Short mmCIF file of C-alpha atoms in Angstrom, two decimals:
data_model
loop_
_atom_site.label_atom_id
_atom_site.label_comp_id
_atom_site.label_asym_id
_atom_site.label_seq_id
_atom_site.Cartn_x
_atom_site.Cartn_y
_atom_site.Cartn_z
CA VAL P 211 0.00 0.00 0.00
CA TYR P 212 2.99 2.32 -0.51
CA ALA P 213 3.47 2.99 3.20
CA ASN P 214 6.93 2.69 4.69
CA SER P 215 6.79 -0.46 6.80
CA ASP P 216 9.04 -2.38 9.18
CA ASN P 217 8.07 -5.57 7.39
CA ASN P 218 7.49 -4.58 3.77
CA GLY P 219 10.17 -1.92 3.44
CA PRO P 220 10.16 1.75 2.39
CA TRP P 221 7.48 1.59 -0.30
CA GLY P 222 6.35 5.19 0.10
CA ASP P 223 9.85 6.59 -0.19
CA ALA P 224 10.66 4.29 -3.11
CA LEU P 225 7.60 5.52 -5.02
CA THR P 226 8.10 9.22 -4.35
CA GLN P 227 11.89 9.47 -4.35
CA GLU P 228 12.84 6.88 -6.97
CA LEU P 229 10.04 5.74 -9.28
CA ILE P 230 8.18 9.01 -9.88
CA PRO P 231 11.35 11.07 -10.52
CA GLN P 232 12.54 8.39 -12.96
CA VAL P 233 9.20 8.33 -14.78
CA GLU P 234 9.18 12.11 -15.09
CA LYS P 235 12.76 12.10 -16.28
CA THR P 236 12.09 9.44 -18.90
CA TYR P 237 8.66 10.49 -20.20
CA ARG P 238 7.03 13.77 -21.08
CA THR P 239 4.77 14.83 -18.19
CA ASN P 240 3.38 18.10 -16.89
CA LYS P 241 4.25 17.17 -13.28
CA ALA P 242 0.59 17.04 -12.18
CA ARG P 243 0.33 14.18 -9.68
CA LEU P 244 -3.19 13.01 -8.88
CA LEU P 245 -4.17 9.90 -6.94
CA THR P 246 -7.23 7.67 -6.82
CA GLY P 247 -7.94 4.22 -5.47
CA HIS P 248 -10.68 2.02 -4.01
CA SER P 249 -10.70 -0.09 -0.83
CA SER P 250 -7.06 -0.80 0.11
CA GLY P 251 -6.24 1.50 -2.79
CA GLY P 252 -8.44 4.13 -1.15
CA TRP P 253 -6.37 3.85 2.03
CA THR P 254 -3.18 3.95 -0.03
CA VAL P 255 -3.94 7.24 -1.76
CA LEU P 256 -4.95 8.87 1.54
CA TRP P 257 -1.68 7.71 3.08
CA LEU P 258 0.37 9.05 0.19
CA GLN P 259 -1.48 12.37 0.05
CA THR P 260 -1.23 12.99 3.79
CA HIS P 261 2.38 11.84 4.19
CA TYR P 262 3.75 13.35 0.97
CA PRO P 263 1.57 16.46 0.61
CA LYS P 264 4.21 18.37 -1.34
CA VAL P 265 4.57 15.51 -3.85
CA PHE P 266 0.91 14.97 -4.73
CA ASP P 267 -1.61 17.57 -5.83
CA ALA P 268 -4.89 15.87 -4.86
CA CYS P 269 -6.47 12.51 -4.17
CA TRP P 270 -9.87 10.88 -4.41
CA SER P 271 -10.14 8.05 -1.91
CA SER P 272 -12.99 5.60 -2.51
CA SER P 273 -14.25 3.30 0.28
CA PRO P 274 -10.87 3.20 2.05
CA ASP P 275 -9.74 0.56 4.52
CA PRO P 276 -10.08 1.85 8.12
CA VAL P 277 -8.79 5.43 8.31
CA ASP P 278 -9.48 5.89 12.03
CA PHE P 279 -8.50 3.04 14.34
CA ARG P 280 -11.16 3.99 16.85
CA ASN P 281 -13.45 2.24 14.38
CA PHE P 282 -11.51 -0.60 12.78
CA GLN P 283 -14.53 -2.36 11.27
CA GLN P 284 -16.41 -1.24 14.40
CA VAL P 285 -13.63 -2.26 16.78
CA ASN P 286 -11.99 0.50 18.83
CA LEU P 287 -8.41 -0.72 18.84
CA TYR P 288 -7.47 1.73 21.59
CA GLU P 289 -10.18 0.71 24.03
CA ASP P 290 -11.64 -2.68 23.12
CA LYS P 291 -9.90 -5.75 24.49
CA ASN P 292 -11.07 -8.41 22.05
CA ILE P 293 -11.46 -8.33 18.28
CA PHE P 294 -13.65 -11.46 18.10
CA TYR P 295 -16.23 -10.61 20.74
CA ALA P 296 -18.17 -7.45 21.56
CA LYS P 297 -18.77 -6.43 25.18
CA ASP P 298 -22.02 -8.42 25.22
CA SER P 299 -20.05 -11.52 24.10
CA SER P 300 -21.63 -11.54 20.64
CA LEU P 301 -19.39 -12.30 17.68
CA ARG P 302 -18.22 -9.23 15.78
CA ALA P 303 -19.01 -9.03 12.08
CA ALA P 304 -16.18 -8.61 9.58
CA GLY P 305 -18.20 -8.85 6.38
CA THR P 306 -21.86 -8.07 5.85
CA ILE P 307 -24.58 -7.89 3.26
CA ALA P 308 -25.68 -4.26 2.89
CA GLY P 309 -23.81 -3.31 6.06
CA ARG P 310 -26.39 -5.13 8.20
CA TYR P 311 -26.48 -8.90 7.77
CA PRO P 312 -23.23 -10.64 8.77
CA TRP P 313 -21.87 -13.31 6.47
CA ILE P 314 -18.46 -13.68 8.14
CA THR P 315 -17.28 -12.89 11.66
CA MET P 316 -13.92 -11.56 12.79
CA LYS P 317 -13.26 -14.96 14.37
CA ASN P 318 -13.83 -16.75 11.07
CA MET P 319 -11.89 -14.12 9.17
CA TYR P 320 -8.83 -14.79 11.31
CA ALA P 321 -9.30 -18.55 10.95
CA MET P 322 -9.11 -18.05 7.17
CA GLU P 323 -5.70 -16.41 7.55
CA HIS P 324 -4.19 -19.83 8.26
CA VAL P 325 -5.51 -21.60 5.16
CA ILE P 326 -2.98 -20.05 2.79
CA TYR P 327 0.69 -19.80 3.75
CA ARG P 328 1.09 -16.18 4.89
CA GLY P 329 -2.58 -15.27 5.15
CA GLU P 330 -4.90 -12.82 3.50
CA GLN P 331 -6.50 -9.47 4.42
CA MET P 332 -5.93 -9.40 8.19
CA HIS P 333 -2.33 -10.55 7.97
CA SER P 334 -1.74 -7.96 5.27
CA PHE P 335 -2.61 -5.29 7.85
CA ASP P 336 -0.03 -6.80 10.21
CA ALA P 337 2.56 -6.79 7.41
CA VAL P 338 2.09 -3.06 6.88
CA PHE P 339 1.25 -1.72 10.34
CA SER P 340 3.14 -3.98 12.78
CA THR P 341 6.66 -4.15 14.06
CA LYS P 342 8.75 -7.30 13.61
CA ASN P 343 8.98 -10.29 15.93
CA ASN P 344 12.43 -11.64 16.80
CA ASP P 345 12.07 -14.24 14.04
CA GLY P 346 11.40 -11.52 11.45
CA SER P 347 7.66 -12.17 11.10
CA PRO P 348 5.10 -9.38 11.61
CA ARG P 349 3.83 -9.04 15.18
CA ARG P 350 0.14 -9.98 15.23
CA LEU P 351 -2.60 -7.55 16.19
CA CYS P 352 -4.33 -10.17 18.30
CA ASN P 353 -4.13 -13.64 19.72
CA GLU P 354 -5.68 -15.48 16.81
CA SER P 355 -7.09 -18.24 19.03
CA THR P 356 -8.79 -16.01 21.60
CA GLY P 357 -9.15 -12.65 19.81
CA GLU P 358 -7.36 -10.75 22.59
CA ILE P 359 -5.93 -7.52 21.17
CA ASP P 360 -2.21 -6.94 21.80
CA PRO P 361 -1.72 -3.40 23.18
CA VAL P 362 1.98 -3.41 22.25
CA THR P 363 1.08 -4.02 18.62
CA VAL P 364 -1.64 -1.36 18.74
CA GLU P 365 0.91 1.18 19.96
CA HIS P 366 2.93 0.61 16.77
CA TRP P 367 -0.22 0.64 14.64
CA LYS P 368 -0.88 4.21 15.82
CA ASN P 369 1.71 5.30 13.25
CA TYR P 370 -0.73 4.22 10.51
CA ASP P 371 -3.91 5.79 11.88
CA ILE P 372 -4.45 8.41 9.17
CA SER P 373 -7.04 10.40 11.11
CA LEU P 374 -4.79 10.53 14.17
CA TYR P 375 -1.81 11.58 12.06
CA VAL P 376 -3.60 14.42 10.29
CA ARG P 377 -5.25 15.93 13.34
CA THR P 378 -2.04 15.64 15.40
CA ASN P 379 0.14 17.25 12.73
CA TRP P 380 -2.33 19.61 11.09
CA GLN P 381 -0.41 22.79 11.86
CA GLN P 382 2.53 21.53 9.80
CA LEU P 383 0.39 19.84 7.13
CA GLU P 384 -2.16 22.59 6.48
CA PRO P 385 -0.20 24.73 3.98
CA ASP P 386 0.38 21.75 1.66
CA LEU P 387 -2.70 19.61 2.35
CA LYS P 388 -5.75 21.78 2.88
CA GLY P 389 -8.49 21.10 0.34
CA LYS P 390 -6.59 18.37 -1.52
CA ILE P 391 -8.65 15.35 -0.44
CA ARG P 392 -12.00 13.85 -1.40
CA VAL P 393 -13.30 10.72 0.37
CA SER P 394 -16.45 8.90 -0.73
CA VAL P 395 -18.04 5.72 0.56
CA GLY P 396 -21.25 3.71 0.45
CA ASN P 397 -23.57 3.96 3.42
CA GLN P 398 -24.02 0.18 3.40
CA ASP P 399 -20.36 -0.79 3.04
CA ASN P 400 -19.97 -4.57 3.34
CA PHE P 401 -16.92 -4.24 5.55
CA LEU P 402 -18.31 -1.42 7.74
CA LEU P 403 -15.70 1.02 6.42
CA ASN P 404 -18.16 3.92 6.32
CA TYR P 405 -18.00 4.26 10.11
CA ALA P 406 -14.29 5.10 10.15
CA VAL P 407 -14.83 7.55 7.27
CA GLN P 408 -17.53 9.29 9.31
CA LEU P 409 -15.15 9.62 12.27
CA PHE P 410 -12.46 11.02 9.98
CA ASP P 411 -14.99 13.45 8.51
CA THR P 412 -15.95 14.73 11.98
CA GLU P 413 -12.32 15.26 12.95
CA MET P 414 -11.44 17.06 9.72
CA LYS P 415 -14.37 19.46 10.13
CA LYS P 416 -13.04 20.38 13.58
CA ILE P 417 -9.77 21.59 12.07
CA ASN P 418 -11.36 23.07 8.93
CA ALA P 419 -9.25 20.86 6.67
CA GLY P 420 -11.30 21.66 3.58
CA PHE P 421 -11.62 17.99 2.63
CA VAL P 422 -14.67 16.78 0.73
CA PHE P 423 -16.62 13.83 2.16
CA ALA P 424 -19.47 12.22 0.22
CA TYR P 425 -21.80 9.37 1.17
CA TYR P 426 -23.80 7.33 -1.31
CA PRO P 427 -26.34 4.51 -1.26
CA GLY P 428 -24.70 1.18 -1.94
CA ASP P 429 -22.13 -1.21 -0.54
CA HIS P 430 -18.40 -1.69 -1.15
CA PHE P 431 -19.08 -2.81 -4.71
CA THR P 432 -22.44 -1.44 -5.81
CA VAL P 433 -21.50 2.10 -4.75
CA SER P 434 -19.39 2.52 -7.89
CA THR P 435 -22.16 3.89 -10.11
CA PRO P 436 -21.58 6.27 -13.04
CA GLU P 437 -22.72 9.16 -10.80
CA TYR P 438 -20.28 8.13 -8.06
CA LYS P 439 -17.34 7.91 -10.44
CA THR P 440 -18.22 11.12 -12.27
CA ALA P 441 -18.22 13.13 -9.03
CA GLY P 442 -14.84 11.70 -8.05
CA TYR P 443 -13.21 12.39 -11.39
CA GLN P 444 -14.69 15.89 -11.48
CA PHE P 445 -12.91 16.61 -8.20
CA LEU P 446 -9.60 15.50 -9.67
CA GLU P 447 -10.26 17.47 -12.87
CA GLN P 448 -10.94 20.58 -10.80
CA LYS P 449 -7.65 20.16 -8.96
CA TYR P 450 -5.84 19.54 -12.25
CA ASN P 451 -7.22 22.76 -13.68
CA GLU P 452 -6.20 24.67 -10.56
CA ILE P 453 -2.63 23.40 -11.04
CA ASN P 454 -2.56 24.49 -14.69
CA ASN P 455 -3.96 27.92 -13.88
CA LYS P 456 -1.32 28.74 -11.29
#
């Protein structure tokens, strides 16, 4: 996801300091750098825009992976103790139909991680956000038998909480970041990602970040209607025109 990572390496720096300069040296460009992505790609473009605000001119983030870890698929990683079970002992949903009807729980999602060698979605979060164990493997967010959340791991994950990063560093970020971001999401997101977007939206309004947030009917997949895509691309076109008119 182009974030510098203890496990994956310096992907963000490699993209911005090596690949992009080489592309612009080799090919004719006008140096306008616009980002867009959906789901994990939506998280990626938010990360790049917020952490390299001088490099990129604007981003449209669509249905991003959790952008505020106080609502990591409706788990508050800073306060909740268990990722499998809610406080009433009910199983937490990881995937839903229309944001309401669970079809897979967090417990089952983590069980799936052990079917294929290094895992799937949840282990990919560990690979990006976690520190290393002594054996070189990513430290796990939770005990995958009991669901108990590891507070030591969460402390390292804080570095990848985009909402926390922006509101903590806004004074330094504002001159290069204000107004450069659009985030859109479906109100019935299958993976409950709209809740973290809403938290991020609330925090950005508090600091007058000038970001655009838009909510649409639909889930993680059906949200991508012609109207949804047109609005996103119009935002990027507007930013492109602003660059050319400077």
